[in-house]
Short mmCIF file of C-alpha atoms and ligand atoms in Angstrom, two decimals:
data_model
loop_
_atom_site.label_atom_id
_atom_site.label_comp_id
_atom_site.label_asym_id
_atom_site.label_seq_id
_atom_site.Cartn_x
_atom_site.Cartn_y
_atom_site.Cartn_z
CA MET A 1 22.61 -5.09 47.93
CA LYS A 2 25.82 -4.43 46.21
CA ASN A 3 26.37 -8.02 45.48
CA SER A 4 22.62 -8.17 43.44
CA ILE A 5 22.95 -5.22 41.97
CA PHE A 6 26.43 -6.97 41.01
CA ILE A 7 24.58 -9.48 39.75
CA ILE A 8 21.77 -7.42 37.67
CA PHE A 9 24.43 -5.88 36.12
CA ILE A 10 26.06 -8.92 34.67
CA PHE A 11 23.35 -10.57 33.44
CA HIS A 12 22.65 -7.52 31.71
CA SER A 13 25.36 -7.43 29.74
CA LEU A 14 25.40 -11.27 29.01
CA VAL A 15 22.41 -10.69 27.51
CA PHE A 16 23.67 -7.55 25.63
CA ILE A 17 26.41 -9.67 23.75
CA LYS A 18 24.19 -12.22 23.37
CA CYS A 19 21.57 -10.18 21.07
CA ASP A 20 24.26 -8.21 19.94
CA ASN A 21 25.84 -11.65 18.03
CA PHE A 22 22.46 -12.90 16.98
CA GLN A 23 22.39 -9.67 14.86
CA THR A 24 25.31 -9.89 13.54
CA VAL A 25 25.36 -13.41 12.55
CA THR A 26 22.13 -13.01 11.07
CA TYR A 27 23.02 -9.80 8.62
CA ALA A 28 26.38 -10.43 8.04
CA GLU A 29 26.72 -13.95 7.18
CA LYS A 30 23.21 -13.84 5.08
CA ARG A 31 23.63 -13.23 0.98
CA PHE A 32 21.04 -13.12 -1.19
CA GLU A 33 22.04 -14.80 -4.60
CA PRO A 34 20.61 -13.30 -7.74
CA ASN A 35 18.08 -16.38 -7.71
CA TRP A 36 14.12 -16.43 -6.55
CA ASP A 37 14.89 -19.32 -4.20
CA SER A 38 17.21 -17.28 -2.47
CA LEU A 39 15.60 -14.15 -2.97
CA ASP A 40 12.50 -15.36 -1.35
CA SER A 41 13.99 -17.00 1.68
CA ARG A 42 14.07 -12.98 3.15
CA ARG A 43 11.82 -12.26 5.90
CA ILE A 44 10.14 -9.13 6.02
CA PRO A 45 10.98 -6.54 7.71
CA ASN A 46 8.88 -6.20 10.54
CA TRP A 47 7.28 -2.29 10.32
CA TYR A 48 5.72 -3.77 7.06
CA ASP A 49 2.78 -5.92 8.65
CA GLU A 50 2.27 -4.07 11.85
CA SER A 51 1.64 -0.87 9.42
CA LYS A 52 -1.65 -2.43 8.07
CA ILE A 53 -2.35 0.67 6.52
CA GLY A 54 -0.90 2.82 3.67
CA ILE A 55 -1.77 5.38 1.48
CA PHE A 56 -1.06 5.11 -2.49
CA ILE A 57 -0.51 8.58 -5.01
CA HIS A 58 -1.26 8.51 -8.27
CA TRP A 59 -0.10 12.20 -9.57
CA GLY A 60 1.84 13.21 -13.22
CA VAL A 61 1.27 14.42 -16.18
CA PHE A 62 -1.87 12.29 -16.51
CA SER A 63 -3.04 14.78 -13.51
CA VAL A 64 -3.05 17.23 -16.26
CA PRO A 65 -5.85 16.21 -18.70
CA SER A 66 -7.26 14.16 -15.66
CA PHE A 67 -9.77 12.81 -17.75
CA GLY A 68 -10.58 9.08 -17.50
CA SER A 69 -7.37 7.84 -15.94
CA GLU A 70 -3.64 7.64 -15.69
CA TRP A 71 -3.76 5.71 -18.78
CA PHE A 72 -5.03 9.11 -21.12
CA TRP A 73 -1.72 8.90 -23.37
CA ASP A 74 -2.27 5.24 -23.84
CA ASP A 75 -5.74 4.96 -24.44
CA TRP A 76 -5.54 8.05 -26.93
CA LYS A 77 -2.83 6.79 -28.61
CA SER A 78 -4.54 3.60 -29.06
CA ASN A 79 -7.96 5.33 -30.13
CA ALA A 80 -9.94 5.17 -28.23
CA SER A 81 -12.83 6.64 -29.73
CA ASP A 82 -13.92 9.39 -25.84
CA TYR A 83 -10.31 10.22 -25.57
CA VAL A 84 -9.59 11.18 -29.21
CA LYS A 85 -12.87 13.17 -29.40
CA TYR A 86 -11.71 15.29 -26.24
CA MET A 87 -8.58 15.62 -27.78
CA GLU A 88 -9.99 16.80 -31.10
CA LYS A 89 -12.41 18.93 -29.50
CA ASN A 90 -10.45 20.80 -27.20
CA PHE A 91 -7.21 21.24 -28.44
CA PRO A 92 -5.37 22.24 -31.73
CA LYS A 93 -4.60 19.00 -33.79
CA GLY A 94 -0.85 18.06 -33.32
CA PHE A 95 -0.70 18.87 -29.59
CA SER A 96 1.04 16.28 -28.36
CA TYR A 97 0.95 14.58 -24.66
CA GLN A 98 4.30 16.08 -23.88
CA GLU A 99 2.99 19.77 -23.76
CA PHE A 100 0.72 18.57 -20.99
CA ALA A 101 3.94 19.11 -18.48
CA LYS A 102 4.48 22.66 -18.70
CA ASP A 103 0.51 22.83 -16.89
CA PHE A 104 1.51 20.36 -14.31
CA THR A 105 1.30 23.63 -12.21
CA ALA A 106 1.83 21.84 -8.56
CA GLU A 107 1.54 26.08 -7.51
CA LEU A 108 -0.92 24.46 -4.18
CA PHE A 109 1.56 21.53 -2.83
CA ASP A 110 2.23 21.48 0.87
CA PRO A 111 4.06 18.23 1.30
CA GLN A 112 2.89 18.68 4.87
CA LYS A 113 -0.61 19.75 4.82
CA TRP A 114 -0.74 16.16 2.54
CA ALA A 115 1.42 14.11 5.40
CA ASN A 116 -0.50 15.48 8.35
CA LEU A 117 -3.46 14.03 6.10
CA PHE A 118 -2.54 10.74 5.80
CA LYS A 119 -1.23 11.05 9.39
CA LYS A 120 -4.88 11.83 10.47
CA ALA A 121 -6.19 9.09 8.36
CA GLY A 122 -4.02 6.56 10.38
CA ALA A 123 -1.57 5.51 7.62
CA LYS A 124 1.46 3.85 8.33
CA TYR A 125 3.34 4.43 5.44
CA VAL A 126 3.18 6.36 2.23
CA VAL A 127 3.86 5.33 -1.41
CA LEU A 128 3.96 7.81 -4.25
CA THR A 129 4.29 7.73 -8.05
CA SER A 130 7.99 8.35 -8.70
CA LYS A 131 7.40 7.68 -12.31
CA HIS A 132 4.40 6.27 -13.86
CA HIS A 133 3.94 3.70 -17.77
CA GLU A 134 4.50 8.01 -19.00
CA GLY A 135 8.14 8.03 -18.26
CA PHE A 136 8.14 11.64 -16.36
CA THR A 137 9.80 11.21 -13.27
CA LEU A 138 8.66 13.30 -10.23
CA TRP A 139 12.46 13.79 -9.03
CA PRO A 140 15.42 15.37 -10.78
CA SER A 141 16.63 12.11 -12.35
CA LYS A 142 20.50 12.29 -14.34
CA TYR A 143 18.48 9.73 -16.72
CA SER A 144 15.17 11.11 -17.52
CA PHE A 145 16.52 14.33 -19.32
CA SER A 146 13.69 17.60 -19.64
CA TRP A 147 10.69 14.82 -18.81
CA ASN A 148 11.15 15.06 -15.06
CA ALA A 149 9.39 17.59 -12.60
CA LYS A 150 12.36 19.44 -11.60
CA ASP A 151 13.10 20.96 -15.37
CA ILE A 152 9.20 21.47 -16.69
CA GLY A 153 5.83 21.53 -14.59
CA PRO A 154 6.04 21.94 -10.99
CA HIS A 155 9.88 22.73 -10.85
CA ARG A 156 10.76 21.08 -8.17
CA ASP A 157 11.80 17.76 -6.33
CA ILE A 158 7.88 16.12 -5.67
CA VAL A 159 9.83 13.13 -4.41
CA GLY A 160 12.48 15.08 -2.24
CA ASP A 161 9.85 17.56 -0.81
CA LEU A 162 7.66 14.77 0.13
CA SER A 163 9.53 12.15 1.41
CA LYS A 164 11.00 15.10 4.18
CA ALA A 165 7.56 15.87 5.21
CA VAL A 166 6.08 11.92 5.26
CA ARG A 167 9.16 11.37 7.22
CA GLY A 168 9.04 14.39 9.62
CA ALA A 169 5.06 13.23 10.29
CA GLY A 170 6.70 9.97 11.52
CA LEU A 171 5.48 8.08 8.56
CA THR A 172 7.28 5.40 6.31
CA PHE A 173 8.35 6.89 3.02
CA GLY A 174 7.88 4.26 -0.21
CA LEU A 175 8.04 4.54 -4.23
CA TYR A 176 6.22 3.26 -6.67
CA HIS A 177 8.10 3.12 -9.80
CA SER A 178 7.25 1.83 -13.75
CA LEU A 179 9.75 -0.37 -15.38
CA TYR A 180 8.18 -0.06 -18.46
CA GLU A 181 7.26 3.32 -20.41
CA TRP A 182 4.61 3.37 -23.33
CA PHE A 183 6.27 5.24 -25.78
CA ASN A 184 10.13 5.02 -24.52
CA PRO A 185 11.96 4.49 -27.76
CA MET A 186 14.78 2.55 -26.08
CA TYR A 187 12.02 0.51 -24.74
CA LEU A 188 10.26 0.02 -27.90
CA SER A 189 13.19 -1.11 -29.62
CA ASP A 190 14.01 -3.11 -26.74
CA LYS A 191 10.33 -4.85 -27.81
CA ALA A 192 10.99 -4.59 -31.02
CA SER A 193 13.51 -7.42 -30.54
CA HIS A 194 11.70 -9.14 -28.21
CA PHE A 195 13.51 -8.57 -25.64
CA GLU A 196 16.75 -9.73 -26.97
CA SER A 197 18.30 -6.28 -26.72
CA LYS A 198 17.88 -5.01 -22.90
CA GLU A 199 19.68 -1.16 -23.83
CA PHE A 200 16.54 0.47 -21.58
CA VAL A 201 17.11 -1.88 -18.78
CA THR A 202 21.12 -1.29 -18.83
CA LYS A 203 20.96 2.32 -19.61
CA LYS A 204 17.89 3.67 -17.80
CA ILE A 205 15.83 1.84 -15.57
CA ILE A 206 18.87 -0.01 -13.73
CA PRO A 207 20.51 3.40 -13.15
CA GLU A 208 16.94 5.13 -12.58
CA MET A 209 16.08 2.60 -9.67
CA GLU A 210 19.63 3.14 -7.94
CA GLU A 211 19.56 6.65 -8.35
CA LEU A 212 15.91 6.74 -6.83
CA ILE A 213 17.21 4.08 -3.75
CA GLU A 214 20.43 6.05 -3.29
CA ASN A 215 19.01 9.83 -3.21
CA TYR A 216 15.58 8.84 -1.35
CA LYS A 217 15.91 5.69 0.55
CA PRO A 218 12.53 4.24 0.60
CA SER A 219 11.47 1.59 2.68
CA VAL A 220 8.95 0.45 -0.15
CA LEU A 221 9.81 0.06 -3.66
CA TRP A 222 6.63 -0.92 -5.66
CA SER A 223 7.51 -1.94 -8.87
CA ASP A 224 4.23 -2.30 -11.70
CA GLY A 225 4.88 -2.14 -15.39
CA ASP A 226 6.82 -5.27 -15.95
CA TRP A 227 4.38 -7.42 -17.99
CA GLU A 228 5.36 -7.05 -21.40
CA ALA A 229 9.22 -8.95 -20.41
CA LYS A 230 10.28 -12.07 -18.59
CA ASP A 231 11.91 -10.89 -14.81
CA SER A 232 15.71 -11.58 -17.02
CA TYR A 233 14.94 -8.92 -19.32
CA TRP A 234 14.69 -6.39 -16.10
CA ASN A 235 17.10 -7.83 -14.58
CA SER A 236 15.32 -8.22 -11.69
CA THR A 237 17.17 -10.89 -9.17
CA GLN A 238 20.39 -9.08 -9.76
CA PHE A 239 18.53 -5.82 -8.56
CA LEU A 240 17.20 -7.71 -5.42
CA ALA A 241 20.01 -8.97 -4.92
CA TRP A 242 21.74 -5.34 -4.83
CA LEU A 243 18.85 -4.07 -2.86
CA TYR A 244 18.67 -6.59 -0.52
CA ASN A 245 22.44 -6.88 -0.06
CA ASP A 246 24.49 -3.59 -0.10
CA SER A 247 21.51 -0.82 -0.81
CA PRO A 248 20.97 1.76 1.58
CA VAL A 249 17.93 0.32 2.51
CA LYS A 250 18.92 -3.26 2.69
CA ASP A 251 17.34 -4.35 6.40
CA THR A 252 14.42 -1.67 5.82
CA VAL A 253 13.02 -1.98 2.43
CA VAL A 254 10.32 -4.27 1.33
CA VAL A 255 9.08 -5.01 -2.66
CA ASN A 256 6.13 -6.07 -4.12
CA ASP A 257 5.43 -8.61 -6.73
CA ARG A 258 5.62 -6.86 -9.98
CA TRP A 259 9.04 -7.78 -11.52
CA GLY A 260 8.56 -9.61 -14.74
CA ILE A 261 5.64 -12.07 -16.37
CA ASP A 262 5.36 -14.85 -14.41
CA THR A 263 6.36 -13.10 -10.68
CA PRO A 264 3.21 -11.71 -9.35
CA CYS A 265 1.52 -13.57 -6.84
CA LYS A 266 4.95 -16.22 -6.58
CA HIS A 267 8.06 -13.98 -5.84
CA GLY A 268 8.68 -10.59 -3.69
CA ASP A 269 8.30 -9.76 0.02
CA PHE A 270 4.35 -8.89 -0.37
CA TYR A 271 2.22 -9.75 -3.18
CA THR A 272 -0.04 -7.28 -5.26
CA CYS A 273 -1.21 -10.11 -7.31
CA SER A 274 -3.90 -8.26 -9.50
CA ASP A 275 -4.65 -4.61 -8.95
CA ARG A 276 -7.04 -4.44 -5.57
CA PHE A 277 -6.51 -7.78 -4.89
CA ASP A 278 -9.18 -8.40 -2.25
CA PRO A 279 -9.33 -12.82 -1.94
CA GLY A 280 -11.62 -12.45 1.51
CA VAL A 281 -9.78 -15.78 2.48
CA LEU A 282 -6.67 -16.15 4.48
CA VAL A 283 -3.33 -15.75 2.53
CA LYS A 284 -0.52 -17.28 3.95
CA HIS A 285 2.01 -15.17 2.19
CA LYS A 286 2.40 -11.09 2.99
CA TRP A 287 0.20 -9.50 0.61
CA GLU A 288 -1.62 -6.37 -0.09
CA ASN A 289 -4.35 -4.70 -1.14
CA ALA A 290 -3.57 -2.19 -3.47
CA MET A 291 -7.22 0.23 -4.12
CA THR A 292 -8.98 2.83 -5.08
CA LEU A 293 -11.10 5.62 -3.60
CA ASP A 294 -12.23 6.46 -7.16
CA THR A 295 -12.99 2.56 -7.89
CA LYS A 296 -12.72 3.58 -11.43
CA SER A 297 -9.05 5.40 -11.83
CA TRP A 298 -5.84 5.55 -10.13
CA GLY A 299 -5.29 9.37 -11.21
CA PHE A 300 -7.30 11.88 -10.34
CA ARG A 301 -10.51 12.11 -12.77
CA ARG A 302 -11.97 15.75 -13.04
CA ASP A 303 -14.85 13.87 -14.75
CA ALA A 304 -15.54 11.02 -11.75
CA PRO A 305 -18.81 11.46 -10.53
CA LEU A 306 -19.96 10.94 -6.71
CA GLU A 307 -21.42 7.13 -7.37
CA ASP A 308 -18.23 6.10 -8.13
CA TYR A 309 -15.79 6.81 -5.39
CA LEU A 310 -15.98 4.39 -2.46
CA THR A 311 -18.04 5.62 0.75
CA THR A 312 -16.59 5.14 4.06
CA GLN A 313 -18.42 2.53 5.11
CA GLU A 314 -17.16 0.57 2.06
CA LEU A 315 -13.55 1.54 2.87
CA LEU A 316 -14.21 0.19 6.29
CA GLU A 317 -15.58 -2.97 5.26
CA THR A 318 -12.20 -3.60 2.62
CA LEU A 319 -10.12 -2.38 5.60
CA ALA A 320 -11.81 -5.40 8.12
CA ARG A 321 -11.65 -8.06 5.37
CA THR A 322 -8.02 -7.31 4.69
CA VAL A 323 -6.16 -6.94 7.47
CA SER A 324 -8.50 -10.23 8.51
CA CYS A 325 -7.16 -12.02 5.73
CA GLY A 326 -3.70 -11.04 6.61
CA GLY A 327 -3.40 -8.20 3.93
CA ASN A 328 -1.88 -4.61 3.90
CA ILE A 329 -4.74 -2.01 2.83
CA LEU A 330 -3.02 0.51 0.27
CA ILE A 331 -5.07 3.10 -0.01
CA ASN A 332 -4.96 5.49 -3.14
CA VAL A 333 -5.37 9.46 -3.69
CA GLY A 334 -5.01 11.32 -6.70
CA PRO A 335 -4.18 14.48 -6.18
CA THR A 336 -4.88 17.60 -8.72
CA LYS A 337 -2.30 19.17 -11.21
CA GLU A 338 -2.38 22.02 -8.42
CA GLY A 339 -1.59 20.01 -5.78
CA ILE A 340 -4.45 19.46 -4.25
CA ILE A 341 -6.36 16.55 -2.48
CA ALA A 342 -10.27 16.64 -3.34
CA PRO A 343 -12.36 17.07 -0.36
CA ILE A 344 -14.07 13.43 -1.64
CA PHE A 345 -10.83 12.37 -0.80
CA GLU A 346 -10.02 14.25 2.47
CA GLU A 347 -13.42 13.32 4.18
CA ARG A 348 -12.85 9.81 3.69
CA LEU A 349 -9.43 9.73 5.21
CA LEU A 350 -10.02 12.03 8.11
CA GLU A 351 -13.31 9.01 8.71
CA LEU A 352 -11.00 6.30 8.38
CA GLY A 353 -8.99 8.43 10.87
CA GLN A 354 -11.90 8.73 13.62
CA TRP A 355 -12.76 5.07 12.93
CA LEU A 356 -9.31 4.43 13.57
CA ASN A 357 -9.02 6.43 16.82
CA ILE A 358 -11.15 3.94 18.64
CA ASN A 359 -10.74 1.06 17.16
CA GLY A 360 -7.25 1.22 16.11
CA GLU A 361 -6.29 -1.40 17.99
CA ALA A 362 -7.84 -4.40 16.18
CA ILE A 363 -5.78 -3.59 13.28
CA TYR A 364 -1.81 -2.22 14.59
CA GLU A 365 0.24 -4.94 14.87
CA SER A 366 -2.63 -7.45 14.63
CA THR A 367 -2.82 -11.00 12.98
CA PRO A 368 -4.94 -12.80 11.42
CA TRP A 369 -6.71 -15.53 13.71
CA ILE A 370 -7.37 -19.21 12.79
CA TYR A 371 -10.60 -17.80 11.59
CA GLN A 372 -11.49 -14.61 9.83
CA ASN A 373 -14.87 -14.54 9.75
CA ASP A 374 -17.59 -15.77 11.28
CA SER A 375 -19.90 -18.29 9.78
CA LEU A 376 -23.47 -17.65 11.57
CA THR A 377 -23.27 -14.15 10.93
CA SER A 378 -21.83 -12.06 7.65
CA ASP A 379 -20.01 -9.13 8.03
CA VAL A 380 -18.14 -10.06 11.15
CA TRP A 381 -14.04 -10.20 10.95
CA PHE A 382 -11.29 -11.36 12.98
CA THR A 383 -8.41 -10.12 14.26
CA THR A 384 -5.88 -11.26 16.99
CA LYS A 385 -3.46 -9.54 19.26
CA SER A 386 -2.13 -11.03 22.67
CA ASN A 387 -4.36 -12.99 24.55
CA SER A 388 -7.59 -11.04 23.01
CA VAL A 389 -9.56 -11.62 19.58
CA TYR A 390 -10.80 -9.16 17.79
CA ALA A 391 -14.10 -9.26 16.05
CA ILE A 392 -14.89 -6.37 13.66
CA VAL A 393 -18.64 -6.56 13.12
CA LEU A 394 -19.69 -4.23 10.17
CA ASP A 395 -23.33 -4.08 10.88
CA TRP A 396 -25.13 -3.44 13.70
CA PRO A 397 -26.74 -6.00 14.97
CA THR A 398 -30.80 -6.35 15.31
CA ASN A 399 -32.03 -5.82 18.67
CA ASN A 400 -28.43 -5.00 20.07
CA ILE A 401 -28.21 -9.40 20.07
CA LEU A 402 -25.08 -10.37 18.39
CA LYS A 403 -24.98 -14.02 17.57
CA LEU A 404 -21.60 -15.63 16.72
CA ARG A 405 -20.73 -19.64 16.10
CA THR A 406 -17.21 -19.17 15.25
CA VAL A 407 -15.73 -17.69 18.32
CA LYS A 408 -17.20 -20.46 20.58
CA GLN A 409 -13.92 -21.47 21.52
CA LEU A 410 -13.24 -18.85 23.81
CA PHE A 411 -16.14 -19.11 25.30
CA VAL A 412 -16.13 -22.99 26.79
CA ASP A 413 -13.81 -23.17 30.06
CA HIS A 414 -13.40 -19.53 29.89
CA ASN A 415 -15.38 -16.49 31.02
CA PRO A 416 -13.84 -13.96 28.89
CA CYS A 417 -14.03 -10.33 29.25
CA ILE A 418 -16.08 -8.77 26.54
CA VAL A 419 -15.69 -5.02 25.65
CA LEU A 420 -16.60 -2.82 22.99
CA LEU A 421 -13.87 -0.57 22.12
CA GLY A 422 -14.61 3.08 23.02
CA ASN A 423 -16.90 2.14 25.27
CA SER A 424 -16.94 1.29 28.95
CA GLY A 425 -17.92 -1.33 29.94
CA LYS A 426 -18.35 -5.40 29.86
CA LEU A 427 -21.23 -6.78 27.38
CA ASP A 428 -23.28 -9.46 28.67
CA TRP A 429 -23.68 -12.87 26.79
CA LYS A 430 -24.97 -16.79 27.25
CA PHE A 431 -24.55 -19.89 25.29
CA LEU A 432 -28.07 -19.94 22.72
CA SER A 433 -26.90 -23.44 22.01
CA GLU A 434 -24.33 -25.80 21.49
CA LEU A 435 -22.90 -23.82 18.71
CA ASP A 436 -23.85 -20.47 19.30
CA VAL A 437 -23.16 -17.56 21.64
CA GLN A 438 -24.81 -14.44 21.88
CA ILE A 439 -23.52 -11.41 23.07
CA VAL A 440 -25.55 -8.07 24.55
CA PHE A 441 -24.49 -4.62 22.30
CA PRO A 442 -25.22 -1.28 24.77
CA ASP A 443 -27.77 1.34 23.13
CA LYS A 444 -26.75 2.63 20.16
CA SER A 445 -27.51 5.71 21.04
CA LYS A 446 -24.17 6.01 23.82
CA VAL A 447 -21.85 4.39 21.81
CA LYS A 448 -18.78 5.89 20.33
CA SER A 449 -17.78 4.29 17.24
CA GLU A 450 -19.49 4.96 13.91
CA ARG A 451 -20.18 2.57 10.99
CA ALA A 452 -18.43 -0.17 12.23
CA TRP A 453 -17.96 -1.74 15.31
CA VAL A 454 -15.33 -3.56 16.95
CA LEU A 455 -15.93 -6.74 20.49
CA LYS A 456 -12.74 -7.29 22.27
CA ILE A 457 -12.99 -10.63 23.64
CA THR A 458 -10.32 -11.54 26.10
CA LYS A 459 -9.88 -14.84 27.51
C1 LIG B 1 -4.49 5.37 -34.57
O1 LIG B 1 -5.00 6.19 -36.10
C2 LIG B 1 -3.84 6.65 -36.43
C3 LIG B 1 -4.87 8.09 -37.68
O2 LIG B 1 -5.60 7.21 -38.06
C4 LIG B 1 -3.20 5.77 -37.21
O3 LIG B 1 -2.27 6.72 -37.87
C5 LIG B 1 -2.67 4.81 -35.98
O4 LIG B 1 -2.05 3.89 -36.41
C6 LIG B 1 -3.91 4.70 -34.82
N1 LIG B 1 -3.12 3.53 -33.89
C7 LIG B 1 -3.36 2.67 -33.50
C8 LIG B 1 -2.84 1.94 -32.14
O5 LIG B 1 -4.58 2.04 -33.61
C1 LIG B 2 22.09 -7.33 -15.81
O1 LIG B 2 22.16 -8.94 -15.42
C2 LIG B 2 23.79 -9.22 -16.21
C3 LIG B 2 23.55 -10.76 -15.81
O2 LIG B 2 22.57 -11.86 -15.63
C4 LIG B 2 24.69 -8.63 -16.00
O3 LIG B 2 25.89 -8.92 -16.53
C5 LIG B 2 24.68 -7.17 -15.99
O4 LIG B 2 25.48 -6.10 -15.54
C6 LIG B 2 23.12 -6.69 -15.46
N1 LIG B 2 23.18 -5.46 -15.55
C7 LIG B 2 22.42 -4.73 -14.89
C8 LIG B 2 22.49 -2.91 -15.29
O5 LIG B 2 23.01 -4.33 -13.85
C1 LIG B 3 -16.70 -16.21 5.46
O1 LIG B 3 -16.83 -17.45 6.36
C2 LIG B 3 -17.48 -18.64 5.60
C3 LIG B 3 -18.39 -19.88 6.32
O2 LIG B 3 -17.01 -20.18 7.04
C4 LIG B 3 -17.61 -18.71 4.27
O3 LIG B 3 -18.43 -19.97 3.24
C5 LIG B 3 -17.57 -17.54 3.55
O4 LIG B 3 -16.72 -17.60 2.39
C6 LIG B 3 -16.49 -16.63 3.97
N1 LIG B 3 -16.26 -15.15 3.20
C7 LIG B 3 -17.62 -14.22 3.25
C8 LIG B 3 -16.55 -13.10 2.48
O5 LIG B 3 -18.59 -13.98 3.63
#
């Protein structure tokens, strides 16, 4: 007895020492160089792929006019007629966009409420626009004098307050950050030099990103507004080498792919490619479908009709397709200037959460299977985890009989156990032909899940 305890003790300490050494080796010796080959060799931290579902929040001064989209300022100044007419009709001549900021009141902003909603929705991370293309920072930045949420409008540190609430709810916190600013004179002057000068990057963008990282330690840095200049202008590789080697978030942070002309879909921990990227086929590199519940805008639009919002059914379809193809989904909501998340968003998110309470097993920590969707029946998408394959069925099968082809290999020489998540009892199945399998669904009125159903097939 004594001996065996002693042996177990030694065994444990050996394993422990070994693990410890291993970690030290991987983290201490690997330094990243400021070039894409080196940066692209980084392994993305596991938390990101396992999480699958995030919430994107577009909030800023554009939430005050709340008209058209978050591109309001740029559309207006480009003389887009709807915007020019709107301003002429409702505001005095000479009214400037900056004057909207004082009405960004946020008096009903309750970060705890937001965090609870996102948690109930089943999201695992939250990404807030710390600064959109208008340049207004939602934190008291040293580099954005009088054009930030502490000095004007909300008079609070939105980034800090939301980060605490989100983390308090057990979710991971991330930040969106726009590199370019439409009307920043320093940027426009660099642009006029064809980006020969880099004053804007040196004096504003790099210091401000470092300030964000050091003060708020986000686990996602979601870069945007990169597309007018090369990554060399933005100092992207130098910045990322610092972020990966020496920043306080070097072991946890993930970044997207928008770091200059030619970087999207090529570099970064995860790809976003274009907005609402949703390829419907497996993508080998980790990617994210950043999409909106209001299909036409990221910022809140008072003029959005119901038909422009995704239904819960459409949201679940997008989720299934995205996760089956190796993506994460980042679901955007646009709060109002008062700090309200409108009930239309709330309803969609709560219904998603209810679905995930039953079916989340097929989503979180899953990986893509060898096939993504069934070749006989459309709208059936697969994921896998340990020795189960999950089939997410988006249409209830006619006469309760589902026919599948792609899963056949799970049935040949096996008698797999098939259950419908949320329901007890095994489902019957049989071969229909050489190629096809049929699975008998239960009576729909007795089934717990709504809108989409998940078969768990265990060999
Ligand atoms: C928009 O119209 C104004 C007034 O006519 C003009 O001064 C300005 O240059 C126009 N801007 C653009 C981007 O066309
Ligand atoms: C940008 O990168 C260059 C090297 O290419 C470096 O000399 C400079 O200090 C960097 N600027 C900032 C603000 O990091
Ligand atoms: C699903 O699978 C079929 C057959 O393998 C394929 O042709 C189709 O493009 C896939 N994608 C969708 C979205 O149906």
